[in-house]
PDB file of C-alpha atoms and ligand atoms in Angstrom:
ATOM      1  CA  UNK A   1      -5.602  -2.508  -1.665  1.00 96.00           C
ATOM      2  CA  UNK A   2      -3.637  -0.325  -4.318  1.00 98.00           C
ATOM      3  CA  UNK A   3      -0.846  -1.039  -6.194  1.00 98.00           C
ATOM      4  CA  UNK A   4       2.486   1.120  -7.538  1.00 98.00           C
ATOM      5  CA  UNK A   5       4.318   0.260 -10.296  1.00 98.00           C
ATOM      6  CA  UNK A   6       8.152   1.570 -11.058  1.00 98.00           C
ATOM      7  CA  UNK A   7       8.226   2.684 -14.794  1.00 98.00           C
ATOM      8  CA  UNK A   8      11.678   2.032 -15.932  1.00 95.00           C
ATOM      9  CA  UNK A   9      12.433  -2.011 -16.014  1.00 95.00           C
ATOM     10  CA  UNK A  10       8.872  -2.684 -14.500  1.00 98.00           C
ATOM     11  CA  UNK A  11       6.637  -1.237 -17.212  1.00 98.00           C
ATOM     12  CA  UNK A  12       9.002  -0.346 -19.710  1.00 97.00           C
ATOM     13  CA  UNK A  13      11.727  -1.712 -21.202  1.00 92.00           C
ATOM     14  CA  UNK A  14      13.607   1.437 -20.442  1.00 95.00           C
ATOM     15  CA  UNK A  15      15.885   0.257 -18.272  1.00 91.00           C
ATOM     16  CA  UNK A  16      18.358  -0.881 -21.268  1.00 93.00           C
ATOM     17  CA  UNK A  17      18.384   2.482 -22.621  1.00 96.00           C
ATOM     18  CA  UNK A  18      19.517   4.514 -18.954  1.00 97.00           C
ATOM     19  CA  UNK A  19      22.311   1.944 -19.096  1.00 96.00           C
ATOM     20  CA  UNK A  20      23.476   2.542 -22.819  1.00 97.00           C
ATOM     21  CA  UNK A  21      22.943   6.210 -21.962  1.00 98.00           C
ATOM     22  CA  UNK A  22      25.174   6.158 -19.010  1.00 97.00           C
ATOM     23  CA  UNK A  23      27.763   3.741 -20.817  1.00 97.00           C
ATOM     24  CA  UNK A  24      28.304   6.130 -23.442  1.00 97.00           C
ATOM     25  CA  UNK A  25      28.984   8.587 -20.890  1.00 97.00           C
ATOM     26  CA  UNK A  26      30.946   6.600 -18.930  1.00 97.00           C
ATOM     27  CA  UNK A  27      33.237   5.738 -21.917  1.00 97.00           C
ATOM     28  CA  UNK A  28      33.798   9.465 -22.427  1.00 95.00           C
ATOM     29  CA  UNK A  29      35.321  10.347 -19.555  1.00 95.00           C
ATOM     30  CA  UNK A  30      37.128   7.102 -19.149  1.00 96.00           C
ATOM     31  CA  UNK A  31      35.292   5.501 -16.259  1.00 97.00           C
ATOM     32  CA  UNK A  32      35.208   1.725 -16.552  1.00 96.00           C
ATOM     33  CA  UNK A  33      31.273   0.663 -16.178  1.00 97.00           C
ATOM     34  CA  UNK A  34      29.535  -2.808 -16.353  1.00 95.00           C
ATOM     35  CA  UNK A  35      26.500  -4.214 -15.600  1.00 93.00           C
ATOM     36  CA  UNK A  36      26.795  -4.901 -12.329  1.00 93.00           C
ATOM     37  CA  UNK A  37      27.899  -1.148 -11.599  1.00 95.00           C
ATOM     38  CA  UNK A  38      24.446   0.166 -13.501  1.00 94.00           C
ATOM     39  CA  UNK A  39      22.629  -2.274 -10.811  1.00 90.00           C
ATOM     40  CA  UNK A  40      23.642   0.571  -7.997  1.00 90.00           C
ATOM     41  CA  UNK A  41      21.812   3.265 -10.572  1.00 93.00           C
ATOM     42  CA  UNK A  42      18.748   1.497 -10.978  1.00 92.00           C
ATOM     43  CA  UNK A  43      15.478   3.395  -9.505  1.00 92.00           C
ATOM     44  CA  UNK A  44      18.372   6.122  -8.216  1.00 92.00           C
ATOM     45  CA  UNK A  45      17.506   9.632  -9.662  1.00 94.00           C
ATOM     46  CA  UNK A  46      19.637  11.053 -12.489  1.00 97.00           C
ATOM     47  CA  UNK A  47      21.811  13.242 -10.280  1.00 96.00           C
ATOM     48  CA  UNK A  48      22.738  10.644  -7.866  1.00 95.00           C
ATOM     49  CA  UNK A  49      23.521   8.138 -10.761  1.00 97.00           C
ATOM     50  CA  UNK A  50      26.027  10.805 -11.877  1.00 98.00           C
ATOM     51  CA  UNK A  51      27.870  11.024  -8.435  1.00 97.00           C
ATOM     52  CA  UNK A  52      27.385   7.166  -8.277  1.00 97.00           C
ATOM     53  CA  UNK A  53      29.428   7.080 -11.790  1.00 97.00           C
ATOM     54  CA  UNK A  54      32.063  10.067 -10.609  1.00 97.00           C
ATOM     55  CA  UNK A  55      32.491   8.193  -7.461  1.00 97.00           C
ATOM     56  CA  UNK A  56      33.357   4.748  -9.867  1.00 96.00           C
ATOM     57  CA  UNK A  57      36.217   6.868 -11.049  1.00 95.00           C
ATOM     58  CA  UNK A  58      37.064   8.565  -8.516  1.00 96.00           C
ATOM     59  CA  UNK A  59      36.449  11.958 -10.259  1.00 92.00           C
ATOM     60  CA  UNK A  60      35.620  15.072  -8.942  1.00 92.00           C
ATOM     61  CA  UNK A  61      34.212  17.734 -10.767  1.00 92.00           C
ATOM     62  CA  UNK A  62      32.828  21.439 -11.298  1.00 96.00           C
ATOM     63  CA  UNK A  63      29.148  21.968 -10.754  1.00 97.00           C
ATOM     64  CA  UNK A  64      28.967  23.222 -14.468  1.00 98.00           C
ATOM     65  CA  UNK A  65      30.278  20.062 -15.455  1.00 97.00           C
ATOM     66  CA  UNK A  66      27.994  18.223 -13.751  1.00 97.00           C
ATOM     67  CA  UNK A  67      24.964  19.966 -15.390  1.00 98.00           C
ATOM     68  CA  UNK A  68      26.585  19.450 -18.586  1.00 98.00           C
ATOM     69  CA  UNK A  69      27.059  15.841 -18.020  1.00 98.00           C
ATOM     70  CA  UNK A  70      23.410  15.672 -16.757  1.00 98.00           C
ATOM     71  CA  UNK A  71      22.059  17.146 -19.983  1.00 98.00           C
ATOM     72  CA  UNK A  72      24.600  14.900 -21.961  1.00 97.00           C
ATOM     73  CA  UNK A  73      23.142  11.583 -20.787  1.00 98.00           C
ATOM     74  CA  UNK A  74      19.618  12.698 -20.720  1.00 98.00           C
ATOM     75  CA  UNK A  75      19.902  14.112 -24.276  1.00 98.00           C
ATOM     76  CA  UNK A  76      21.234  11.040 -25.659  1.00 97.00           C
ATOM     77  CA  UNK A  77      18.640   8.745 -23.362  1.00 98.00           C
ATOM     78  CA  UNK A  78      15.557  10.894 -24.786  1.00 98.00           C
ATOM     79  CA  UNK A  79      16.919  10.414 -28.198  1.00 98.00           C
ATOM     80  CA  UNK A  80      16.021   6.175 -27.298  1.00 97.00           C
ATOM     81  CA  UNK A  81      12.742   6.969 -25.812  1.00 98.00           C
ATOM     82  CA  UNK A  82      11.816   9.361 -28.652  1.00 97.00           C
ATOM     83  CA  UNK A  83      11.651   6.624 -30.668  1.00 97.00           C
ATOM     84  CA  UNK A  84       9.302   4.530 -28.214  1.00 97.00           C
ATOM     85  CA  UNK A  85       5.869   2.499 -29.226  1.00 96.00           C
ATOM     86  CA  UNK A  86       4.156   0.310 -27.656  1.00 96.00           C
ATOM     87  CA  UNK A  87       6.122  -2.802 -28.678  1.00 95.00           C
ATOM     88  CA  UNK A  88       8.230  -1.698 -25.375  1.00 95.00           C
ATOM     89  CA  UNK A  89       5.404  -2.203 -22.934  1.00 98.00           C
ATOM     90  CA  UNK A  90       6.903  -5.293 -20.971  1.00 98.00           C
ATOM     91  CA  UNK A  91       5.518  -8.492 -21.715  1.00 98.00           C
ATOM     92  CA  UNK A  92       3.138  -9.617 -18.682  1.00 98.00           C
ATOM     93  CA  UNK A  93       2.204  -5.839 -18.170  1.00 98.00           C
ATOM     94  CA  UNK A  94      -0.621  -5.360 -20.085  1.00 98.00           C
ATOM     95  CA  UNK A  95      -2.628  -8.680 -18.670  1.00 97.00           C
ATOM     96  CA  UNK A  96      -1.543  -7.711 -14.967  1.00 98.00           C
ATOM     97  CA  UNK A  97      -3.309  -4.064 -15.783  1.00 98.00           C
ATOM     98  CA  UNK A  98      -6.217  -5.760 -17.170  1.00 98.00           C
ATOM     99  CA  UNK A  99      -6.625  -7.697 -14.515  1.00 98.00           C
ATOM    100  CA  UNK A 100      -6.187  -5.164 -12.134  1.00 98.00           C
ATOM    101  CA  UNK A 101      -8.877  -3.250 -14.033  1.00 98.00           C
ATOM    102  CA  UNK A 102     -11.385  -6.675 -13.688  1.00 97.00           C
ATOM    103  CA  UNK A 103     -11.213  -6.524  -9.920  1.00 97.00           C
ATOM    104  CA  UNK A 104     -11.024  -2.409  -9.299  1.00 97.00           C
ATOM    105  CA  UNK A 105      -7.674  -2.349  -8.288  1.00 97.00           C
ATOM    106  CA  UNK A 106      -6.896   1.243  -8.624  1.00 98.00           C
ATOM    107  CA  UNK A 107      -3.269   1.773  -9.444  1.00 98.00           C
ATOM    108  CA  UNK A 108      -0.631   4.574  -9.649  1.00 98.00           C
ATOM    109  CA  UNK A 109       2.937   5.274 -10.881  1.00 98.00           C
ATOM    110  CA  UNK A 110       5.770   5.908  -8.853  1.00 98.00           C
ATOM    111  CA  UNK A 111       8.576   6.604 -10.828  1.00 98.00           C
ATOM    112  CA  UNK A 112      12.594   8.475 -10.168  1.00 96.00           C
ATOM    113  CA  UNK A 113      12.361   9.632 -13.666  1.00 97.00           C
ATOM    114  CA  UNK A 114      11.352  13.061 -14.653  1.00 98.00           C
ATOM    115  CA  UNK A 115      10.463  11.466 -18.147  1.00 98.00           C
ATOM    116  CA  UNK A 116       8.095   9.261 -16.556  1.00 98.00           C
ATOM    117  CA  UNK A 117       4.981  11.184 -18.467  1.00 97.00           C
ATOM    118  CA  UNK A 118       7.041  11.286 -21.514  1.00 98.00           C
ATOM    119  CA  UNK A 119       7.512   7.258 -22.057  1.00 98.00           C
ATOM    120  CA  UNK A 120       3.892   6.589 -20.534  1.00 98.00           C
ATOM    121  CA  UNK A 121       2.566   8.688 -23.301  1.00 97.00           C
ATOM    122  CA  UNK A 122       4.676   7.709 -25.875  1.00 97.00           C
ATOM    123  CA  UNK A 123       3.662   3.310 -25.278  1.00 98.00           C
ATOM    124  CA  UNK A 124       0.089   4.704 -24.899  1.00 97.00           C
ATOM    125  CA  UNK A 125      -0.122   3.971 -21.066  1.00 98.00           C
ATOM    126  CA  UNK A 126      -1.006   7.209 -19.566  1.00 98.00           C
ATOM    127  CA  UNK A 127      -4.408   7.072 -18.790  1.00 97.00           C
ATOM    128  CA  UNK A 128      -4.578   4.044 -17.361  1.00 97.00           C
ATOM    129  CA  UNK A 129      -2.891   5.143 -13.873  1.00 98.00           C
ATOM    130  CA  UNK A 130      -4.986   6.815 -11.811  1.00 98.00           C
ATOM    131  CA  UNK A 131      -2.246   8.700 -10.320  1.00 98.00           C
ATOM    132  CA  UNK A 132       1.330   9.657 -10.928  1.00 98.00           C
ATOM    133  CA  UNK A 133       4.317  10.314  -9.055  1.00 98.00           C
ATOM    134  CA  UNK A 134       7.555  11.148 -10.617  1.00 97.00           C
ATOM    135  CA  UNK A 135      10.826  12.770 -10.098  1.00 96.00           C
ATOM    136  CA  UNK A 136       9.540  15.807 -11.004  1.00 96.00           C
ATOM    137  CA  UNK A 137       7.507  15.579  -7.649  1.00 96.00           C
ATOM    138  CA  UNK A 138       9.672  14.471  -4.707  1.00 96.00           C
ATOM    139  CA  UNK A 139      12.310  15.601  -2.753  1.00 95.00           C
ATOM    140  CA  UNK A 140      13.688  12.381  -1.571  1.00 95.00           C
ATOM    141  CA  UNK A 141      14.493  10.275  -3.982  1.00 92.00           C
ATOM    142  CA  UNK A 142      14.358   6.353  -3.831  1.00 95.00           C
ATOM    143  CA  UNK A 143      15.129   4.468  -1.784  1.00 96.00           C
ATOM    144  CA  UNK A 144      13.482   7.113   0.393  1.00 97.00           C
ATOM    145  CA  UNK A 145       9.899   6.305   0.630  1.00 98.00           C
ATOM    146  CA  UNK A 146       8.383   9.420  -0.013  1.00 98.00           C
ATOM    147  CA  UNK A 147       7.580   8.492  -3.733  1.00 98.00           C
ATOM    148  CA  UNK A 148       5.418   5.582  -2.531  1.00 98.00           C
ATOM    149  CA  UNK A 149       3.932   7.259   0.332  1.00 98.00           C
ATOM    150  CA  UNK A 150       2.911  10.290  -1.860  1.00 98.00           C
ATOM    151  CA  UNK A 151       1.376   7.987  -4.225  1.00 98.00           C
ATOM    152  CA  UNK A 152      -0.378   5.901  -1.546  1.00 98.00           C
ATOM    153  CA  UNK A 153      -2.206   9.272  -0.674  1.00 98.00           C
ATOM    154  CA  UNK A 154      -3.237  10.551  -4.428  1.00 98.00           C
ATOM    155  CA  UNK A 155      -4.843   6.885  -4.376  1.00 98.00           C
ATOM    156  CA  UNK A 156      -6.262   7.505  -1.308  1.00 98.00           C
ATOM    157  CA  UNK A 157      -4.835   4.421   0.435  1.00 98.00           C
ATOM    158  CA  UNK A 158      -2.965   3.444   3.480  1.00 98.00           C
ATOM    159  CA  UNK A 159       0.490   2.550   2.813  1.00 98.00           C
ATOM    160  CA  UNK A 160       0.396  -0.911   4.519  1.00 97.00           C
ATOM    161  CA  UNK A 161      -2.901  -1.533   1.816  1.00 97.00           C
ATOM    162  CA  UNK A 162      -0.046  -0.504  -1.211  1.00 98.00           C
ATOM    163  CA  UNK A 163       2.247  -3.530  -3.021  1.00 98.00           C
ATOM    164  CA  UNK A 164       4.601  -1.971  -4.786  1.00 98.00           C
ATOM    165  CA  UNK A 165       6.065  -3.182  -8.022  1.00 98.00           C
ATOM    166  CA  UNK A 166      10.208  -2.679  -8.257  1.00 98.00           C
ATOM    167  CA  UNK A 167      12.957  -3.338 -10.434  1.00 96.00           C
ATOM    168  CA  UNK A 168      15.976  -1.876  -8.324  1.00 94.00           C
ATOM    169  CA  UNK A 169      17.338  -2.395  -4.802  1.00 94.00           C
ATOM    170  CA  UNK A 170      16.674   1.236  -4.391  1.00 94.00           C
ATOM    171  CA  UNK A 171      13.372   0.846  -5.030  1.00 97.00           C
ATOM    172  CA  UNK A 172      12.799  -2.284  -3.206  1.00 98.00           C
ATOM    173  CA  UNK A 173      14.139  -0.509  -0.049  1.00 98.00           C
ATOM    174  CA  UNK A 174      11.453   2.689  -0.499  1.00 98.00           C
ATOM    175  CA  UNK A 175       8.837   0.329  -0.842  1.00 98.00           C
ATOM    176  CA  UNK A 176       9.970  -1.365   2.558  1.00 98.00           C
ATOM    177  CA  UNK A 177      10.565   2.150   3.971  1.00 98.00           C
ATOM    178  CA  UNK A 178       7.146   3.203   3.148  1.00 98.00           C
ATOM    179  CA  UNK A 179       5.217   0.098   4.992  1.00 98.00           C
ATOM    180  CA  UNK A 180       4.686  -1.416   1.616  1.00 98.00           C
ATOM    181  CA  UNK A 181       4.896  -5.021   0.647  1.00 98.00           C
ATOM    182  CA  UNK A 182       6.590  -5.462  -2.559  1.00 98.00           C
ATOM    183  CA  UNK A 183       6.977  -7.905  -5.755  1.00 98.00           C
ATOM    184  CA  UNK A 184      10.647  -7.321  -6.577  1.00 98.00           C
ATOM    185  CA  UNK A 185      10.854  -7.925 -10.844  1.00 98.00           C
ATOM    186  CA  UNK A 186      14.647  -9.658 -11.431  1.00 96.00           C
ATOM    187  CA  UNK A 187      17.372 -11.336  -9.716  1.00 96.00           C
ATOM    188  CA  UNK A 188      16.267 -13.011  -6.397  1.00 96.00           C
ATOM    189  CA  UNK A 189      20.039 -12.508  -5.208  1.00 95.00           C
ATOM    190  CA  UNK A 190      19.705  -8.804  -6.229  1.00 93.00           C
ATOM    191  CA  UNK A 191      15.960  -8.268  -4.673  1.00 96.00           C
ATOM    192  CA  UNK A 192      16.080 -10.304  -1.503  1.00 94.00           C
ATOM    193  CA  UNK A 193      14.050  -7.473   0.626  1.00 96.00           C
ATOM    194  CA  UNK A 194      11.362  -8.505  -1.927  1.00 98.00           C
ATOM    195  CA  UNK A 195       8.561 -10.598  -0.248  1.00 98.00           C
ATOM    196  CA  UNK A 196       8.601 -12.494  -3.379  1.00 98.00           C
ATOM    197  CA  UNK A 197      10.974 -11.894  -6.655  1.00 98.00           C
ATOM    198  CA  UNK A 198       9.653 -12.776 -10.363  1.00 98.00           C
ATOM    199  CA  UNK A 199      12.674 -12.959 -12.993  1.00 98.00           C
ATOM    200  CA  UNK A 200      10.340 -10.857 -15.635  1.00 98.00           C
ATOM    201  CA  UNK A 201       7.136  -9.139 -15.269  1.00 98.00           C
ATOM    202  CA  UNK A 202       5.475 -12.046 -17.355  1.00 98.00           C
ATOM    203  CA  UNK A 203       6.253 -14.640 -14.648  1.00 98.00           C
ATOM    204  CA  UNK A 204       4.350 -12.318 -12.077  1.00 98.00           C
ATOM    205  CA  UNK A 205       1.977 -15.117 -10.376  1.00 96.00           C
ATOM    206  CA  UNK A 206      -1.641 -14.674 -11.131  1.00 96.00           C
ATOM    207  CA  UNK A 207      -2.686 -16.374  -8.118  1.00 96.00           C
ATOM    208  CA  UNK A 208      -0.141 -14.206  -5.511  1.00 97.00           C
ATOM    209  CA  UNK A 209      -2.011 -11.113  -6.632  1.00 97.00           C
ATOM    210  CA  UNK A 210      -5.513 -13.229  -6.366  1.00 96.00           C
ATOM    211  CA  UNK A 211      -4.407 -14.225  -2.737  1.00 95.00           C
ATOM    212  CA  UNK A 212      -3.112 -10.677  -2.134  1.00 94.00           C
ATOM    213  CA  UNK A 213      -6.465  -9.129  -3.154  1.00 91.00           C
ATOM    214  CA  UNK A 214      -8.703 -11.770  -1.648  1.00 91.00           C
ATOM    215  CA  UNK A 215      -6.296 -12.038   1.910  1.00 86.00           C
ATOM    216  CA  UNK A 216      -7.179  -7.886   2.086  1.00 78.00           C
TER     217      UNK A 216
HETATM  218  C1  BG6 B 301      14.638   5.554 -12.649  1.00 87.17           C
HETATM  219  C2  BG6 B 301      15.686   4.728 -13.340  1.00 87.17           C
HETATM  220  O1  BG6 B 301      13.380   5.047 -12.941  1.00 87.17           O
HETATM  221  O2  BG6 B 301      14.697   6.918 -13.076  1.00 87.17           O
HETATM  222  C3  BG6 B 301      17.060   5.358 -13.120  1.00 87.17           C
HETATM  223  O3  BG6 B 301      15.680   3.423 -12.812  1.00 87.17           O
HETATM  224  C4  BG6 B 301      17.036   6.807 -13.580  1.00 87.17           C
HETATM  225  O4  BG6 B 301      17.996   4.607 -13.859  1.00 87.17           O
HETATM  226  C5  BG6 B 301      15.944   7.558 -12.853  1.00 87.17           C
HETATM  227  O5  BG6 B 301      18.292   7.425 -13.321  1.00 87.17           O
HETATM  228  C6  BG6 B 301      15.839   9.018 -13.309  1.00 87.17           C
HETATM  229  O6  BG6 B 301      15.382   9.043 -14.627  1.00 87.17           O
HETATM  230  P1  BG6 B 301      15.398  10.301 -15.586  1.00 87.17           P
HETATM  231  O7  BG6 B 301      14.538   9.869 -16.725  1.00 87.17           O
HETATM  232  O8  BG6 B 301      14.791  11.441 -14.801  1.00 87.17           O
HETATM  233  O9  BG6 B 301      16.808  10.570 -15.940  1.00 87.17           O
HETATM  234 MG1   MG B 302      13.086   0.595 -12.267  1.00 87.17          MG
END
């Protein structure tokens, strides 16, 4: 038994800051954008959140512009996470790894981002995973498995021994690809492929992971 944690809106409070990013972004090139529109971004990797947004507006545009657009919203995004401590670790996360730790539940990362090393280092996390996946890594991005699946085999685990933590439909529907069970983190409306959904880390269950490790 293994488990893999999403980074942004799982471990990290990062999730805020992709969504102000892409606002601002949005607002520029007069796309309308709420909340429930960032919902389809969520776990998605930065280029497909772009054609998500041009698609919103019904825009079509050069591939220059797209790279500039791409550098635009991760500019202004690293300019939030630059300023990252360790007050941004999620409440809930930090008991959940110790108590991983307690019972030698080895656990990795397995992240869209291709800042994922970036934020772990900056909240001080980055030595506690024993492995990490990011988008730096995979092809396929969520909610194609392959993040999970690679992760699953730098722990050294079978996929159907992995619960994966998830934020975002996307990722909800990797970890389901992949063989995985998975603890969806949010809306239970949003998450329903979930085999169980927790409104915030911090109301993760102790005794569903007990039962999980003790029913392996
Ligand atoms: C995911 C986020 O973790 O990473 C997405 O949920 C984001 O919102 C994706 O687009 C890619 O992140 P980055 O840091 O490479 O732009
Ligand atoms: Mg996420």
């Amino acid at each position: 038994m293994a488990f893999i944690f999403d980074l942004d809106g799982v471990i990290v409070d990062t999730a805020k800051y992709h969504y102000l990013a892409w606002h601002q972004l949005a607002d520029r090139l007069g796309i309308p954008f709420n909340k429930a529109d960032n919902e389809r971004l969520k776990g998605v990797s930065r280029v497909q959140s772009l054609e998500l947004l041009l698609s919103l507006g019904g825009r079509r545009i050069s591939a220059a512009e797209k790279q500039q657009y791409l550098e635009e919203k991760n500019r202004q995004y690293l300019s939030f996470v630059h300023k990252m401590t360790t007050d941004e670790i999620l409440p809930g996360v930090p008991a959940l790894l110790d108590f991983l730790d307690a019972n030698h539940i080895r656990y990795a990362l397995g992240s869209a981002s291709k800042n994922a090393a970036l934020i772990l280092q900056k909240v001080g996390l980055y030595e506690r995973f024993s492995a990490i996946v990011d988008g730096n890594e995979v092809a396929q991005a969520k909610p194609a498995p392959e993040v999970f699946l690679l992760g699953a085999q730098k722990l050294k685990v079978q996929a159907q021994d992995c619960v994966v933590v998830e934020d975002a439909i996307a990722g909800v529907e990797a970890a389901r690809a992949a063989g995985m069970k998975c603890i969806g983190i949010g809306d239970k409306e949003v998450l329903g492929k979930a085999d169980i959904v927790f409104k915030e880390m911090a109301d993760i269950d102790i005794n569903y992971i007990k039962n999980l490790i003790n029913n392996d």
